[in-house]
XYZ file of C-alpha atoms in Angstrom:
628
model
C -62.317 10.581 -112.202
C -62.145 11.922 -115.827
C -58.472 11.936 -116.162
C -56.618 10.720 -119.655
C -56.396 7.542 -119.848
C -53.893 4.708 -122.023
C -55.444 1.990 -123.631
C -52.859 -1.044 -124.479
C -53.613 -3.417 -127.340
C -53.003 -7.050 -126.702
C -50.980 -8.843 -129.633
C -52.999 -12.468 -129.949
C -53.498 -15.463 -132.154
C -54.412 -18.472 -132.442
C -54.439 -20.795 -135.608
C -54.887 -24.496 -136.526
C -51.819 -26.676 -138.256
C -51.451 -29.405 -140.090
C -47.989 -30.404 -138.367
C -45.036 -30.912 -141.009
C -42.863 -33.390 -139.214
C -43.409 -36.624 -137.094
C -43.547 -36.867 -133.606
C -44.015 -39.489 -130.857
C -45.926 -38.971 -127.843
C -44.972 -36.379 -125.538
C -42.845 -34.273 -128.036
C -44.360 -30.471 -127.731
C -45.223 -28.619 -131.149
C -44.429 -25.251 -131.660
C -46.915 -23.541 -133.965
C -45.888 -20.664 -136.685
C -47.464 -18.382 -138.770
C -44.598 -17.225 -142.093
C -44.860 -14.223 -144.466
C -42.215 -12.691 -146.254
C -41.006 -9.708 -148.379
C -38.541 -11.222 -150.913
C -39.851 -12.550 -153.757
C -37.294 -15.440 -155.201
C -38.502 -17.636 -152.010
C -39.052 -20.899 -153.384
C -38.572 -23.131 -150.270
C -38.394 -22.453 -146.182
C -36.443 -24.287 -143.187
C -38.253 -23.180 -139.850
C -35.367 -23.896 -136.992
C -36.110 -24.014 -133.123
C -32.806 -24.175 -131.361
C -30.925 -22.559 -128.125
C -28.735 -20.113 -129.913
C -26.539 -21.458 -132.438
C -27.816 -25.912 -131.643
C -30.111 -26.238 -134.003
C -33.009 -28.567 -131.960
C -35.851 -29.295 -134.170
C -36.463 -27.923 -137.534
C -39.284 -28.176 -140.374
C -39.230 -27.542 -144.178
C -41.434 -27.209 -146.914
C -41.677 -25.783 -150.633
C -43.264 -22.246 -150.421
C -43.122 -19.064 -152.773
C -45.208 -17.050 -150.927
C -48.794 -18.283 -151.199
C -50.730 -18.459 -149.455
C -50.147 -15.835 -146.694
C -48.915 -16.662 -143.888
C -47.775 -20.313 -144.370
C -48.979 -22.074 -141.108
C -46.455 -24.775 -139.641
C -45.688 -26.847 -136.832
C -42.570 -27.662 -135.890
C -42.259 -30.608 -133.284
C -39.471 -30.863 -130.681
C -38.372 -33.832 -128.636
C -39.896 -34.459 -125.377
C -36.616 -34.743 -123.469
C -36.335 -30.437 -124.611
C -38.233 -28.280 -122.029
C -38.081 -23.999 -121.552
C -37.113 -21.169 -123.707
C -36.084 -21.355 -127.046
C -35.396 -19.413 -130.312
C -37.375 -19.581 -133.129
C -36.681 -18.694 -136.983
C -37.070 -19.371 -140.430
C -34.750 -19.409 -143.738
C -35.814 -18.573 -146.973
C -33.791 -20.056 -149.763
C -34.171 -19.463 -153.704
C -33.853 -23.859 -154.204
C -33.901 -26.671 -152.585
C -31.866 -24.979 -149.238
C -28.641 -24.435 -150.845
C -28.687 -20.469 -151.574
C -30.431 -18.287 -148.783
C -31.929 -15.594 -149.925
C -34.014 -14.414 -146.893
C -34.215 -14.899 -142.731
C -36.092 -13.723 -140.142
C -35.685 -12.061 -136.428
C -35.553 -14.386 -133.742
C -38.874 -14.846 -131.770
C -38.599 -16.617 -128.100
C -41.101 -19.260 -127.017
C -41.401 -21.559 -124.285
C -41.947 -25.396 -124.801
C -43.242 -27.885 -122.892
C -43.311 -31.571 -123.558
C -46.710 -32.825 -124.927
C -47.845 -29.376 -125.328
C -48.583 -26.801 -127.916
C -46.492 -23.657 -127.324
C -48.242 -20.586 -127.158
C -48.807 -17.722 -128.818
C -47.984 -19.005 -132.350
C -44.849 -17.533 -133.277
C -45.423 -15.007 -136.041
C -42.104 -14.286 -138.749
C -41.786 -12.603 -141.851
C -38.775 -13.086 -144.543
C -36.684 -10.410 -145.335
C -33.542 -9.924 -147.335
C -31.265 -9.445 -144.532
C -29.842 -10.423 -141.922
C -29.966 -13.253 -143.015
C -29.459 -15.893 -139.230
C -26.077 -17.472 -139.581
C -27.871 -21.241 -139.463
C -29.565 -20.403 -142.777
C -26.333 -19.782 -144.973
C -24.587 -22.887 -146.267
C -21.558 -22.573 -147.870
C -21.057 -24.379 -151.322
C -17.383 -24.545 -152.019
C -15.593 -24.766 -148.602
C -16.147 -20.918 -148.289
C -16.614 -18.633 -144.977
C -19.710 -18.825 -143.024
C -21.428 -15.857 -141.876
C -20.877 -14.434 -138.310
C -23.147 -14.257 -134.952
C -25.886 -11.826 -135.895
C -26.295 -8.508 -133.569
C -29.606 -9.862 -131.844
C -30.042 -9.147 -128.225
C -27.744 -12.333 -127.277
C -25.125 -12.057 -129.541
C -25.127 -15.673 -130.575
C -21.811 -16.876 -131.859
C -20.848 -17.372 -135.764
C -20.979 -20.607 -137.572
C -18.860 -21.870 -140.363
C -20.063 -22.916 -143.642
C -20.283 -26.716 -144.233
C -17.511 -27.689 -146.438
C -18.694 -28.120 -149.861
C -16.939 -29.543 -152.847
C -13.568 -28.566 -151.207
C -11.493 -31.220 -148.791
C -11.174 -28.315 -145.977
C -14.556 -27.697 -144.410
C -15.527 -23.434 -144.546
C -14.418 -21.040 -142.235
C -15.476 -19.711 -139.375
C -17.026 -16.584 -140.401
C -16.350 -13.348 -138.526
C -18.609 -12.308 -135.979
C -21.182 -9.278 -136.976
C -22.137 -6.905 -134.285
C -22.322 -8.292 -130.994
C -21.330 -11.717 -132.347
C -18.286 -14.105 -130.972
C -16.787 -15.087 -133.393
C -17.597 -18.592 -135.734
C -16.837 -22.156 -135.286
C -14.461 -24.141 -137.410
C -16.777 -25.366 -140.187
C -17.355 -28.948 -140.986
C -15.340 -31.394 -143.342
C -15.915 -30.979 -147.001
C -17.747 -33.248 -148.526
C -15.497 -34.299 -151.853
C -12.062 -36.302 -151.282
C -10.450 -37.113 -148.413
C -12.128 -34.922 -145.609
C -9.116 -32.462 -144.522
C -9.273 -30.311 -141.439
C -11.739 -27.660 -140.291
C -11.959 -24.459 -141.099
C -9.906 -21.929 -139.139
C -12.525 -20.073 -136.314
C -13.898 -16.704 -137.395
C -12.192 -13.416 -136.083
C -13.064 -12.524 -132.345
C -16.170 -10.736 -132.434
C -17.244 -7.537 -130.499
C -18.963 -8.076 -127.058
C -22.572 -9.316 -126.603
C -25.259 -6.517 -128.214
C -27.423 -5.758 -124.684
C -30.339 -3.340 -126.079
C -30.716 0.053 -124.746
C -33.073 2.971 -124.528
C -31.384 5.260 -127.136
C -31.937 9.168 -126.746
C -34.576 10.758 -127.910
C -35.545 11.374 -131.302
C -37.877 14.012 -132.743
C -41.291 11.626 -134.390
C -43.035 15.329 -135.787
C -41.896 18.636 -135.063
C -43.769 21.035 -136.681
C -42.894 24.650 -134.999
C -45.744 26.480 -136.398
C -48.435 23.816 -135.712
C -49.465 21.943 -131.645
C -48.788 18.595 -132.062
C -49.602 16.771 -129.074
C -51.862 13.383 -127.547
C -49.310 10.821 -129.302
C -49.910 7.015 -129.598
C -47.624 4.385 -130.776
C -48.085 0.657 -131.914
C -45.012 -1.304 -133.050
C -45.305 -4.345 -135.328
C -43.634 -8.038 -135.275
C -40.545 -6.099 -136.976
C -39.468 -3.289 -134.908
C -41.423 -1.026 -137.222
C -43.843 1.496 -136.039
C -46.528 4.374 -136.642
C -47.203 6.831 -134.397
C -50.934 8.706 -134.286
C -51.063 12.245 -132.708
C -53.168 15.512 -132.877
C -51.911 17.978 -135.469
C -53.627 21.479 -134.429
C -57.014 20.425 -135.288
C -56.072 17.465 -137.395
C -55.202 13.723 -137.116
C -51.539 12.798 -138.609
C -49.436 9.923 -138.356
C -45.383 9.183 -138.945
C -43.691 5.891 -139.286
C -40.855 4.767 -138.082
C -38.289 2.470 -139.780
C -36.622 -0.308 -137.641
C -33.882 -1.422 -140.324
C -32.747 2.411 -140.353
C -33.700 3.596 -137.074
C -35.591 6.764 -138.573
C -38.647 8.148 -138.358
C -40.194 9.301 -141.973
C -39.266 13.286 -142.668
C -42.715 14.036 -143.912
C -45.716 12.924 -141.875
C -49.481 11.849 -143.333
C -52.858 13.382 -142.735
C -55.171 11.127 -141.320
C -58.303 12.729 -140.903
C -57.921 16.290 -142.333
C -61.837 17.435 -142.577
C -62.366 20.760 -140.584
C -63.193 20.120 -137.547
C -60.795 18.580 -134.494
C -60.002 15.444 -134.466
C -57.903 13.990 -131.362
C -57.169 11.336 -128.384
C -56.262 9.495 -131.082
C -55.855 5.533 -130.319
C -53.548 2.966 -132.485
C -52.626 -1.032 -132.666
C -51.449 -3.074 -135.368
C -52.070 -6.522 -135.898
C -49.921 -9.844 -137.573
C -49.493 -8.141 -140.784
C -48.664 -4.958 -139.809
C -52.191 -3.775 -140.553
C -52.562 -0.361 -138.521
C -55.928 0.377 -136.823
C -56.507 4.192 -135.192
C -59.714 5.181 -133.762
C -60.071 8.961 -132.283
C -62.912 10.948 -131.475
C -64.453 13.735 -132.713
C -65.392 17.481 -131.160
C -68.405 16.584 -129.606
C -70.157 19.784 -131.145
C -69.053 19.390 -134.465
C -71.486 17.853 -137.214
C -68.809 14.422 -137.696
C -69.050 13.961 -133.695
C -68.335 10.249 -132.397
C -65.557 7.859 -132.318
C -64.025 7.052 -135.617
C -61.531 5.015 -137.346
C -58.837 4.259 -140.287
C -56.779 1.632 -140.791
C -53.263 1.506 -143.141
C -51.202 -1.177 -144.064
C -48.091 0.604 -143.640
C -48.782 3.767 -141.984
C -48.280 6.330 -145.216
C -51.483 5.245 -147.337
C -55.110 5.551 -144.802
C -58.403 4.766 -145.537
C -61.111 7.222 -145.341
C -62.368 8.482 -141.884
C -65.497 6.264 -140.979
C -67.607 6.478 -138.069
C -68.497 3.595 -135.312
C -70.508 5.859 -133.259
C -72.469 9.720 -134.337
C -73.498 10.075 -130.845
C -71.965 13.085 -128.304
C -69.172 10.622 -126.981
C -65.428 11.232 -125.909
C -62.700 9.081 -124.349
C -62.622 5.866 -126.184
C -60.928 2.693 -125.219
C -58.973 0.525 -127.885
C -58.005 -2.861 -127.316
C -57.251 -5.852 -130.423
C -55.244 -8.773 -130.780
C -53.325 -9.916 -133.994
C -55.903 -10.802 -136.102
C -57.602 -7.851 -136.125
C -60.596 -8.540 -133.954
C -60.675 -5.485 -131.944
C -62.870 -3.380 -129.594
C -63.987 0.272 -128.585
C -65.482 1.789 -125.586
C -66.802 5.021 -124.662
C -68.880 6.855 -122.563
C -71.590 8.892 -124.277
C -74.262 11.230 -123.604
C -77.984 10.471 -123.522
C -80.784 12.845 -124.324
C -80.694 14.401 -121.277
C -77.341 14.791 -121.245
C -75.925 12.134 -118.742
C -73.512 9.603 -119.513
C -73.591 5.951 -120.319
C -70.997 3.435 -121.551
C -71.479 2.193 -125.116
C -69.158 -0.292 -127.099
C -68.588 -1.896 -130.459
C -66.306 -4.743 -131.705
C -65.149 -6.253 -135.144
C -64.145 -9.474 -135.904
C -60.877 -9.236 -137.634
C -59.210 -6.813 -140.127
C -61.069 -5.400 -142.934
C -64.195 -6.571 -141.018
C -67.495 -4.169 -139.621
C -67.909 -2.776 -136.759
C -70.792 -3.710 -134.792
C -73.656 -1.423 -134.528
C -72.656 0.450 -131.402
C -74.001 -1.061 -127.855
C -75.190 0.807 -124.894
C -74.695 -1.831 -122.036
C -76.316 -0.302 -119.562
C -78.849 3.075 -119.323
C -77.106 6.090 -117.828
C -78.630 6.904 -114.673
C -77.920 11.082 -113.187
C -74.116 10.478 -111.840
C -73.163 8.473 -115.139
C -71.294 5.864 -116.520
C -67.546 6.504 -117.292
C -63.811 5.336 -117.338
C -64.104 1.979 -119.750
C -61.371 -0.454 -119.596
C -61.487 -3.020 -122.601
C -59.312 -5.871 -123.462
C -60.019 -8.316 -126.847
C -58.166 -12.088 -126.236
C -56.514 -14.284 -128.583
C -59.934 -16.089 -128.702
C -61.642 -13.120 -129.780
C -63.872 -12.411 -126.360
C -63.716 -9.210 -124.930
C -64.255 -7.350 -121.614
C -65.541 -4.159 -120.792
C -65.368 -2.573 -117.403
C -66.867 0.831 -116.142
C -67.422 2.882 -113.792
C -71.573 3.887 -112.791
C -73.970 3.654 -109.583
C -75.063 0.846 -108.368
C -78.681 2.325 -107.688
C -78.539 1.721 -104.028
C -80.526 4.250 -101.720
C -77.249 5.594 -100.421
C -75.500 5.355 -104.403
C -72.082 4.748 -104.714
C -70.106 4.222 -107.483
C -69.642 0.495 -108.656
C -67.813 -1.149 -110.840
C -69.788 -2.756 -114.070
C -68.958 -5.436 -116.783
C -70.288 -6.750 -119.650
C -68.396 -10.083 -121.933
C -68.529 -10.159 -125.593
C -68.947 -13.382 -126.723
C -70.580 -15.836 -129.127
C -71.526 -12.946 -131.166
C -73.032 -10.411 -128.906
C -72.659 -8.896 -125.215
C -73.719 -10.215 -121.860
C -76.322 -8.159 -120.292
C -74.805 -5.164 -117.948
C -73.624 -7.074 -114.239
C -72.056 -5.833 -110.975
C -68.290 -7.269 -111.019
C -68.162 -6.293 -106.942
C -70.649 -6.379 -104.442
C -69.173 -3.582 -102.223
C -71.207 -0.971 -100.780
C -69.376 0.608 -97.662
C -67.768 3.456 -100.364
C -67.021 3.780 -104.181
C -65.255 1.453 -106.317
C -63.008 3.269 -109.118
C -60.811 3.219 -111.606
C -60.976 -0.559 -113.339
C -58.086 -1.822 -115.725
C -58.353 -5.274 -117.624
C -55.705 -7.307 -120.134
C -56.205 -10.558 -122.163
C -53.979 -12.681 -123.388
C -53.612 -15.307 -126.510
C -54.774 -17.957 -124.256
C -57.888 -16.376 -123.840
C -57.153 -15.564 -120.185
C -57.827 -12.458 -118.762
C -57.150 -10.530 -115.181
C -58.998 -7.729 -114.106
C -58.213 -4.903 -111.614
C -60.269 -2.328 -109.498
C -60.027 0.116 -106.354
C -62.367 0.526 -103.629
C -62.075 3.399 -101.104
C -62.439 1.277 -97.616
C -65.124 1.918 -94.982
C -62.877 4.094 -92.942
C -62.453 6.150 -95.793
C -58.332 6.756 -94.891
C -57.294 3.921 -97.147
C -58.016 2.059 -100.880
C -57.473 -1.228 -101.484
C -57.070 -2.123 -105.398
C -58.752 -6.124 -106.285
C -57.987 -8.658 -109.091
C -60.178 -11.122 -110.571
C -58.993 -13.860 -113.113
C -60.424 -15.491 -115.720
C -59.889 -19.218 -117.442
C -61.006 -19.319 -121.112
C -64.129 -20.790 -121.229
C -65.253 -20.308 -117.425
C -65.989 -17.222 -114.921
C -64.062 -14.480 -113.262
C -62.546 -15.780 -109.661
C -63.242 -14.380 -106.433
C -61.454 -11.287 -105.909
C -57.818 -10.835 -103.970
C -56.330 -7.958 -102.631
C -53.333 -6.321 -104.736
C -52.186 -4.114 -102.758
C -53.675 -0.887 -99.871
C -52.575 2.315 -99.500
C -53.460 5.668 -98.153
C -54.828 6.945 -102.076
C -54.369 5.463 -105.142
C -54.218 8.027 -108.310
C -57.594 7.800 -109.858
C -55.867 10.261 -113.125
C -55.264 7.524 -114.983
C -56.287 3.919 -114.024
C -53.529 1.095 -113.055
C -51.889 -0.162 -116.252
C -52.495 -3.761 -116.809
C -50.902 -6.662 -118.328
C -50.824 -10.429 -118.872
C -48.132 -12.910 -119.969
C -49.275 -16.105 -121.794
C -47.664 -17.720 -118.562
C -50.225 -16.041 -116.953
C -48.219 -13.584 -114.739
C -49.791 -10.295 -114.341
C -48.142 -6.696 -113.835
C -49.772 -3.858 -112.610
C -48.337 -0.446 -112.154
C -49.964 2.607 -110.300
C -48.924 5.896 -108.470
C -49.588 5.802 -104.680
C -49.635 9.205 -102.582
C -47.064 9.235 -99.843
C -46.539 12.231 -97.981
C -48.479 13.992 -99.750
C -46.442 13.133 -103.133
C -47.446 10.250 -105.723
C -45.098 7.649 -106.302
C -45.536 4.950 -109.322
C -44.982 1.398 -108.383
C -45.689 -1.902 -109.704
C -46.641 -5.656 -109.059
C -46.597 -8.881 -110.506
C -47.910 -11.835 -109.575
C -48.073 -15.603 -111.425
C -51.104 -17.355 -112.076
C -51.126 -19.309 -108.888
C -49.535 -16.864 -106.662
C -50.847 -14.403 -104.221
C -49.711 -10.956 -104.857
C -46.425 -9.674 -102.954
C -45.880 -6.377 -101.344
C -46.018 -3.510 -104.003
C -42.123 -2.030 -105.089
C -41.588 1.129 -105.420
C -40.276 2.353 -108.635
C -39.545 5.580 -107.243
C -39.229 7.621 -104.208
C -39.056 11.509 -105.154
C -41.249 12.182 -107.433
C -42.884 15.917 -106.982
C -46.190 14.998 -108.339
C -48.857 16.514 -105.950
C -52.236 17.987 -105.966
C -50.832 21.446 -105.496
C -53.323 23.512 -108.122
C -54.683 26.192 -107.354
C -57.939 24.936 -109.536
C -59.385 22.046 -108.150
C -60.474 20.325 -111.243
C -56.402 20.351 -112.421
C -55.461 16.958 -111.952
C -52.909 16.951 -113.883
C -49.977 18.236 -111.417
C -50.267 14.886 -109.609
C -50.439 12.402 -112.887
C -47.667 10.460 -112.702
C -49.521 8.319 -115.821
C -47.348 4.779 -115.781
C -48.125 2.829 -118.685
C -46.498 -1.264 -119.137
C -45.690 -3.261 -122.092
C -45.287 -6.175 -122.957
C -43.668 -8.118 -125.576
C -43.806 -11.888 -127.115
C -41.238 -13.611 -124.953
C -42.553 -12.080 -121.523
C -40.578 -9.101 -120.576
C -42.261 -5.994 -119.362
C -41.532 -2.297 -120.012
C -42.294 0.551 -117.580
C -42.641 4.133 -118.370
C -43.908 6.716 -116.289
C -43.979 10.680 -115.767
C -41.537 11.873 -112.865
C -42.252 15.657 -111.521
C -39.240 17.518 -110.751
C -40.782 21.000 -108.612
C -42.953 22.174 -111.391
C -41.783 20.085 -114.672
C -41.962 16.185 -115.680
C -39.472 14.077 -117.463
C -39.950 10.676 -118.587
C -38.525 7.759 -116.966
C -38.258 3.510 -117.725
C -37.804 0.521 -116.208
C -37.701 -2.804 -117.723
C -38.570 -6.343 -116.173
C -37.177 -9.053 -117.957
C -38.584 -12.336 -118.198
C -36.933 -14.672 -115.210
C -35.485 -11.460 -113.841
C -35.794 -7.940 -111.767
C -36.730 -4.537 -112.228
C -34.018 -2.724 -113.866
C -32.426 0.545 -112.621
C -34.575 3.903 -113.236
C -33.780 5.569 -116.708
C -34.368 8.907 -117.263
C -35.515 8.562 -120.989
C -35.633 12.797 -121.837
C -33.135 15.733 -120.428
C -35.220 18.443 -122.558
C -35.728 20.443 -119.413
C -37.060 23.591 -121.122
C -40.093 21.893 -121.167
C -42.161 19.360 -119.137
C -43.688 16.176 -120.543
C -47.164 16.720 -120.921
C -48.801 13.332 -122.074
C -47.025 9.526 -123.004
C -47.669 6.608 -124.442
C -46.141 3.317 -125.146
C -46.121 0.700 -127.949
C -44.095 -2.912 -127.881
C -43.922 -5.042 -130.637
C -43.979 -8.892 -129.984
C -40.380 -8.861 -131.047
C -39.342 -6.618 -128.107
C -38.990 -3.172 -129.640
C -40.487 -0.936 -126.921
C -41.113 2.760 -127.607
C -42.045 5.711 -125.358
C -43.605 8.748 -127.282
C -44.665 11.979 -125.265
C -45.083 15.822 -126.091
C -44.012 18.923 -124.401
C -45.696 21.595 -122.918
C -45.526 24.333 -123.877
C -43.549 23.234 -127.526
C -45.900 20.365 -128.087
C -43.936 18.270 -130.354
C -43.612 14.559 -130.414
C -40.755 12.776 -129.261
C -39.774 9.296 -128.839
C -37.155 6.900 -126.941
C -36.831 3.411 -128.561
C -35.770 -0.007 -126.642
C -33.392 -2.173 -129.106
């Protein structure tokens, strides 16, 4: 049960406001943490609103520092469920805007602070049609292109009698509203309504696109992260090197000329990446485990061109880690390692937030002859995290259990059973977090009979224990190649996807379940996927790895990617599951079918850019599909 495995960073914080605006009891606050890129800010207007009504709305004089600007931004008790979130940037007193933001979803509920805290950077454009106000009876701006296309709204009149156009809708926009009476002399009629806009903007997977092709050179073992922005950096193996690309979400490029990472001569790879609130990049790889720099080590860059040097968190002989951090920075490895005589044990270190140490590395529990392996780790908003293995539970008849240990306070728990179940082995554990603190945790057991497995799921409150476990979901095997994929909403709902074998084929499907719910019969994603144990070496599991990975972004919805086999190659397919909706139709993400997808990852940004990256065997390029 050594097979590759995908480690999914959680995107979490949590922050204390002074609140900006009055309330009265029962009103909910929405929290928000501000940056921004343009430097002639002088003040800010934070909006919560349903489209183009405006709801609730804050403002305060800022240029900038510090960074980020914390506010709260109350809204009226009688207002309950999703809304939009945003924030203007204007170069006065909120006459002239000079910057906006995207628009972030939350969900409000009355007397309650919404979480996560909304996280939104300036920029110089698109600039949201609420921020622009029009001075002299001029055009408003159009419906920007964002996934709803919200309608255009005319400028406020100004000095003029007539109020401002309509202005014309932008991509995916409908087309403005009449805009309001001027404000000097007798008030004359609206505006005319903007020109009729283009239909709604619905985002797509768009084809692929090469991230580093280098035909001389293997590139392979990709890993994405995407920020708040749509931007993202993708980490892969080049020959015996570590490089990284970026990719630009206001131009839909990647860059033309990728970076060295770790250069030194000897091979680094598996590499690992997540980025935090500021776009602060964090990979961790290992090293050859026979080389002199062996261990798991790590870089960080605050844009994905410019790295810092190569540093170690562990010399020992170890392989495989397991990266999990949430967006301050606090983050977490795992990895098994070898001991002096040569069997393996699960170690783990954590830091605190960007730019801080890494712990001195932890071995949480003594390898014993059949080893610890297969860490799962997830870091919550609170900054506790979880690490679950695989090793023997030292019974006279051994089988293989499934271990965890909590860091908290500072320092981990000591090494604990999380099942009691001896009949036959226990395998393959995931875990998620969320900003909450929450957590869920997964886990397989072969049962007695030894024809079926059963996965389990445990949840956890911030600030109490794990629950008793619950049944997921039984079948005749569940692929052990890669462990279940794992995540958690801040609502609490939990999807997990897997590959079952039917007929002697594995299948990926999925689950999801709400924090009170009991978990429904598995869906299949698929039904004809080739994927089979069919090598003629019997340590080649790789024939049957159908390798689903989720995702999930900041206002709940859920991305699916998985290998599909197809007689002897795999392409890459995607589903999506959007908050308060269904699985989507199957899409096949790759029609390269010269060669077959060897490895994938995926990275979603809390503003809903999903991306798939993979390589191909034998041309072992990266490639990339992008959700927008």
């Amino acid at each position: 049960m050594n097979g590759r495995r995908l480690a999914l960073a959680v995107a979490a914080v949590t922050v204390a406001v002074a609140p900006l605006a009055c309330t009265k009891k029962g009103d909910s606050l929405v929290l928000v943490e501000l940056s921004t890129d343009v430097a002639t800010v002088e003040h800010v207007q934070v909006i919560v609103g349903r489209g183009v009504e405006q709801l609730a709305e804050a403002h305060v004089a800022w240029n900038g520092t510090p960074t980020p600007l914390k506010m709260g931004v109350y809204v009226a008790k009688e207002i309950s469920g999703d809304v939009d979130v945003y924030a203007c940037g204007f170069s006065d007193a909120g006459v002239v805007a000079v910057a906006g933001t995207a628009s972030m979803k939350t969900t409000v509920t009355p007397g309650a602070v919404s979480a996560p805290v909304i996280i939104l950077k300036l920029v110089a454009g698109p600039i949201p049609a609420a921020c622009v106000v029009s001075t002299d009876g001029g055009a408003g701006p159009g419906g920007s292109s964002g996934a709803d296309g919200g309608a255009g709204v005319g400028g406020a009149g100004g000095t003029s009698a007539n109020g401002g156009a309509g202005g014309a809708a932008a991509s995916g926009g409908t087309g403005g509203a009449a805009g309001s009476a001027g404000a000097g002399g007798a008030a004359g009629a609206g505006g005319a309504g903007g020109t009729a806009g283009g239909t709604a903007h619905v985002p797509v997977w768009s084809a692929p696109q090469t991230a580093a092709g280098n035909p001389a050179i293997d590139e392979q073992w990709p890993a994405v992260a995407v920020d708040q922005r749509g931007g993202a950096v993708v980490a892969f193996q080049h020959g015996d090197a570590l490089w990284a690309n970026s990719y630009d979400g206001s131009t839909n490029t990647w860059g033309t000329t990728p970076v060295v990472v770790d250069g030194r001569a000897t091979i680094s790879y598996r590499p690992l990446i997540a980025v935090d609130k500021n776009g602060v990049f964090l990979v961790v790889w290992q090293q050859d485990p026979n080389a002199v720099n062996k261990g798991i080590w790590w870089s960080s860059s605050p844009d994905g061109k410019v790295w810092s040097a190569p540093a170690a968190i562990t010399k020992t002989t170890a392989a495989r880690p397991q990266l999990s951090m949430n967006a301050d920075g606090a983050a977490i490895v795992a990895w098994p390692e070898q001991d002096a005589q040569f069997n393996d044990q699960v170690a783990a270190s954590v830091r605190a937030a960007t730019g801080a140490a890494w712990s001195t590395a932890k071995v949480l529990r003594p390898a014993d002859p059949l080893g610890g392996e297969n860490p799962a780790v997830a870091m919550s908003g609170k900054g506790e995290a979880f690490v679950l293995w695989e090793q023997t539970d030292g019974a006279a008849t051994p089988h293989f259990s499934i271990w965890w240990s909590q860091f908290k306070a500072g320092a981990f728990s000591p090494a604990a059973l999380f099942e009691t179940y001896d009949a036959q082995n226990s395998f393959a554990p995931s875990v998620a977090a969320n900003a909450a603190g929450a957590a869920i945790a997964t886990y397989c057991q072969v049962d007695a009979g030894g024809s079926t497995q059963t996965m389990k799921a445990r949840r956890y409150a911030f600030g109490g224990a794990f629950a008793a476990p619950v049944d997921v979901t039984q079948g005749g095997e569940i692929d052990d190649v890669a462990a279940p994929s794992l995540v958690l909403d801040e609502l609490g709902t939990a999807t997990v996807s897997w590959a079952f074998r039917i007929q002697m084929k594995y299948q990926v499907y999925a689950s999801r379940a709400g924090l009170t719910e009991a978990w429904p019969t598995a869906m299949a994603m698929e039904t004809d996927d080739a994927a089979a144990d069919d090598s003629t070496d019997p340590f080649a599991h790789w024939p049957r790895a159908t390798l689903p990975v989720l995702g999930l972004d900041g206002a709940g919805n859920v991305s699916l990617a998985w290998r599909k086999r197809v007689v002897k190659r795999f392409d890459v397919w995607a589903r999506r599951f959007p908050k308060g909706g269904t699985w989507s139709t199957p899409t096949l993400l790759e029609t390269r079918d010269t060669g077959s997808v060897d490895w994938l990852a995926m990275g979603v940004g809390t503003g809903g850019t999903a991306i798939v990256v993979w390589d191909y065997d034998p041309e072992y390029d990266i490639w990339a599909a992008i959700f927008r």
